[in-house]
Amino acid sequence: AQSVTQLGSHVSVSEGALVLLRCNYSSSVPPYLFWYVQYPNQGLQLLLKYTSAATLVKGINGFEAEFKKSETSFHLTKPSAHMSDAAEYFCAVSDGSSNTGKLIFGQGTTLQVKP
Amino acid sequence: GAGVSQSPSNKVTEKGKDVELRCDPISGHTALYWYRQSLGQGLEFLIYFQGNSAPDKSGLPSDRFSAERTGGSVSTLTIQRTQQEDSAVYLCASRGTGVGNTQYFGPGTRLTVL
């Protein structure tokens, strides 16, 4: 069965600093992996996704993630944090065993950006 | 419409009452999902619809929960005899063809059971 672990429920960085949000997955089949962002009182917005093409995936708002099969990781990075990046971030894997595409989410990481 | 819409945005109900939550997916999207977001359980899958196929109900937490999708478009999630533990944000998502395609989420319905 697929699962996702996000290391660190809260991450705090200074404005302009590197953002690194960690995600490890478990999957018995080649995974589809996603990062979503959720701003307060809003739904989820896709940042980027990996669907077995390039292992380095670029997304919106300057975010990118690298798929590393050997480490079963899909960490999210951004070189320089902005105040507007403060939000909750979810890593998800698409359930490849059921052919439904339903998403299995990590517990989420709240990103705080300090001025 | 331009995106997934959900109504109502907020719903407060009393324990034991029934509630209906509505989702309007993106036009042309054949797949529709319901998820629940709660403090204790995080984001969890509830139910999946794909075209005219039988839905995948494997995530529904109890038989008090049901959902239907009429005409392959609008979906309604019904919770009967609500309990306080049903308090959560209910999110709907839709996607086009292909399980690797992006799921687009609505803004959610925040349900509070008193």
XYZ file of C-alpha atoms in Angstrom:
229
model
C 0.000 0.000 0.000
C 1.086 3.516 -0.685
C 1.941 5.966 2.068
C 3.515 9.379 2.462
C 5.556 10.785 5.320
C 6.313 14.461 5.662
C 9.133 15.138 8.057
C 8.423 18.146 10.213
C 4.925 19.401 10.856
C 6.236 22.956 11.173
C 9.119 24.594 9.341
C 10.224 28.164 9.971
C 12.561 30.091 7.683
C 13.590 33.690 7.277
C 12.532 35.662 4.251
C 15.087 35.072 1.506
C 16.304 31.787 2.955
C 16.135 28.373 1.346
C 12.922 26.442 1.782
C 13.191 22.663 2.120
C 10.129 20.573 2.862
C 10.716 16.847 3.112
C 8.558 14.079 1.736
C 9.185 10.354 1.634
C 6.840 7.897 0.027
C 6.192 4.211 -0.051
C 4.777 2.659 -3.189
C 4.760 -0.810 -4.705
C 4.335 0.611 -8.201
C 5.972 3.557 -9.971
C 4.335 6.493 -8.259
C 2.711 9.681 -9.334
C 3.700 12.304 -6.777
C 2.237 15.705 -6.067
C 2.838 18.751 -3.926
C -0.160 20.890 -3.049
C -0.314 24.162 -1.123
C -3.215 25.304 1.026
C -3.652 28.910 2.103
C -5.933 29.620 5.077
C -9.599 28.870 4.404
C -8.911 27.809 0.831
C -8.774 24.561 -1.078
C -5.657 22.834 -2.305
C -3.661 24.264 -5.178
C -1.226 22.160 -7.177
C 2.391 23.305 -6.959
C 3.938 20.562 -9.079
C 3.721 16.890 -9.947
C 5.930 13.994 -10.973
C 4.534 11.526 -13.470
C 7.632 9.574 -14.545
C 9.078 12.138 -16.939
C 11.956 14.352 -15.759
C 13.055 13.668 -12.189
C 13.526 17.373 -11.473
C 10.132 18.982 -11.603
C 9.564 22.710 -11.686
C 6.339 24.162 -10.434
C 4.646 27.441 -9.790
C 5.932 30.273 -7.595
C 9.564 29.188 -7.959
C 9.159 25.802 -6.294
C 10.763 22.626 -7.536
C 11.096 19.042 -6.390
C 13.379 16.177 -7.255
C 12.218 12.588 -7.476
C 14.840 10.236 -6.034
C 13.816 6.624 -6.414
C 16.781 5.277 -4.432
C 15.802 7.417 -1.458
C 12.031 7.187 -2.047
C 11.941 10.949 -1.624
C 10.288 13.897 -3.300
C 11.469 16.923 -1.342
C 10.171 20.384 -2.177
C 12.572 23.314 -2.414
C 12.597 26.996 -3.174
C 15.833 29.008 -3.229
C 14.467 32.141 -1.591
C 11.387 32.290 0.625
C 8.827 35.058 0.317
C 6.369 36.098 2.987
C 3.591 34.990 0.651
C 4.883 31.396 0.804
C 3.544 31.001 4.336
C 0.957 28.240 4.054
C 0.449 24.542 4.608
C 2.050 22.155 2.157
C 0.931 18.627 1.404
C 2.807 15.872 -0.364
C 0.656 13.184 -1.953
C 1.008 9.970 -3.881
C -1.557 8.679 -6.311
C -2.813 5.247 -5.361
C -1.481 3.099 -8.175
C -2.907 -0.140 -6.816
C -6.574 0.750 -7.285
C -6.405 2.541 -10.643
C -8.611 5.282 -9.251
C -5.968 7.952 -8.916
C -7.126 8.728 -5.401
C -4.543 10.682 -3.474
C -2.890 9.569 -0.283
C -1.649 12.597 1.589
C 1.058 13.246 4.089
C 0.164 14.980 7.321
C 1.193 18.362 5.985
C 3.912 20.856 6.824
C 3.133 24.383 7.922
C 5.674 26.835 6.552
C 6.273 29.990 8.535
C 8.288 32.791 6.911
C 9.794 35.337 9.256
C 10.662 38.858 8.123
C -17.271 26.949 -14.728
C -13.673 27.988 -14.310
C -13.024 25.753 -11.336
C -14.549 23.331 -8.876
C -17.240 24.922 -6.771
C -18.747 23.689 -3.529
C -21.736 24.744 -1.495
C -22.373 25.733 1.147
C -19.013 27.133 2.214
C -19.980 26.719 5.852
C -22.577 24.535 7.488
C -23.457 24.413 11.160
C -25.826 21.687 12.225
C -27.031 19.966 15.340
C -26.052 16.450 16.249
C -28.445 13.961 14.721
C -29.473 16.094 11.756
C -28.816 15.149 8.125
C -26.698 17.377 5.875
C -26.081 17.570 2.135
C -22.931 18.981 0.614
C -22.729 19.850 -3.065
C -19.897 19.779 -5.560
C -19.857 21.164 -9.107
C -16.797 19.804 -10.920
C -14.938 21.360 -13.804
C -16.935 20.890 -16.991
C -15.809 17.818 -18.910
C -13.978 16.198 -15.998
C -15.062 12.591 -15.744
C -13.449 11.809 -12.396
C -14.709 13.274 -9.129
C -13.410 12.745 -5.597
C -14.509 13.635 -2.108
C -11.939 14.046 0.664
C -12.243 15.017 4.297
C -9.795 17.219 6.151
C -9.848 17.104 9.929
C -7.381 17.978 12.656
C -7.055 14.473 13.914
C -7.029 12.527 10.657
C -5.488 14.921 8.159
C -6.637 14.613 4.553
C -8.410 11.360 3.791
C -10.122 9.969 0.736
C -13.853 9.292 0.969
C -15.288 8.334 -2.417
C -14.463 8.345 -6.139
C -16.689 8.562 -9.201
C -15.558 7.835 -12.748
C -18.090 8.297 -15.536
C -20.863 5.736 -15.320
C -18.796 3.166 -13.421
C -19.690 2.040 -9.928
C -18.131 4.426 -7.413
C -15.242 3.471 -5.163
C -16.736 3.923 -1.699
C -13.839 2.376 0.177
C -13.046 5.545 2.124
C -16.479 6.225 3.566
C -16.131 6.003 7.348
C -19.587 4.642 8.101
C -22.924 3.815 6.511
C -24.175 7.245 7.559
C -22.160 8.642 4.660
C -23.346 8.356 1.086
C -22.776 10.195 -2.165
C -24.230 10.334 -5.600
C -23.296 11.906 -8.870
C -26.115 12.837 -11.195
C -25.666 12.999 -14.944
C -21.937 12.562 -14.603
C -21.575 16.087 -13.268
C -22.828 17.457 -9.949
C -22.201 15.371 -6.849
C -23.882 15.429 -3.455
C -22.354 14.036 -0.280
C -24.943 13.209 2.353
C -24.235 12.607 6.012
C -27.123 11.200 8.006
C -27.545 11.541 11.761
C -24.476 13.729 12.059
C -22.090 13.252 14.953
C -19.592 15.681 16.435
C -16.713 13.673 14.971
C -18.080 14.476 11.506
C -16.955 18.081 11.973
C -14.359 18.703 9.292
C -13.740 20.398 5.977
C -15.095 18.370 3.082
C -13.177 18.878 -0.144
C -14.231 17.925 -3.628
C -11.832 17.465 -6.533
C -12.186 16.653 -10.202
C -9.761 15.640 -12.918
C -9.697 14.827 -16.593
C -8.810 11.499 -18.165
C -5.754 9.701 -16.788
C -4.965 8.835 -13.164
C -1.762 10.875 -13.290
C -3.606 14.015 -14.216
C -4.012 16.852 -11.782
C -6.887 16.833 -9.360
C -8.369 20.298 -9.032
C -9.845 21.051 -5.642
C -12.778 23.157 -4.648
C -12.659 25.556 -1.684
C -14.348 23.054 0.599
C -17.336 23.008 2.921
C -16.600 23.502 6.592
C -19.044 21.377 8.578
C -19.532 22.005 12.270
C -21.710 19.624 14.257
C -22.830 21.025 17.595
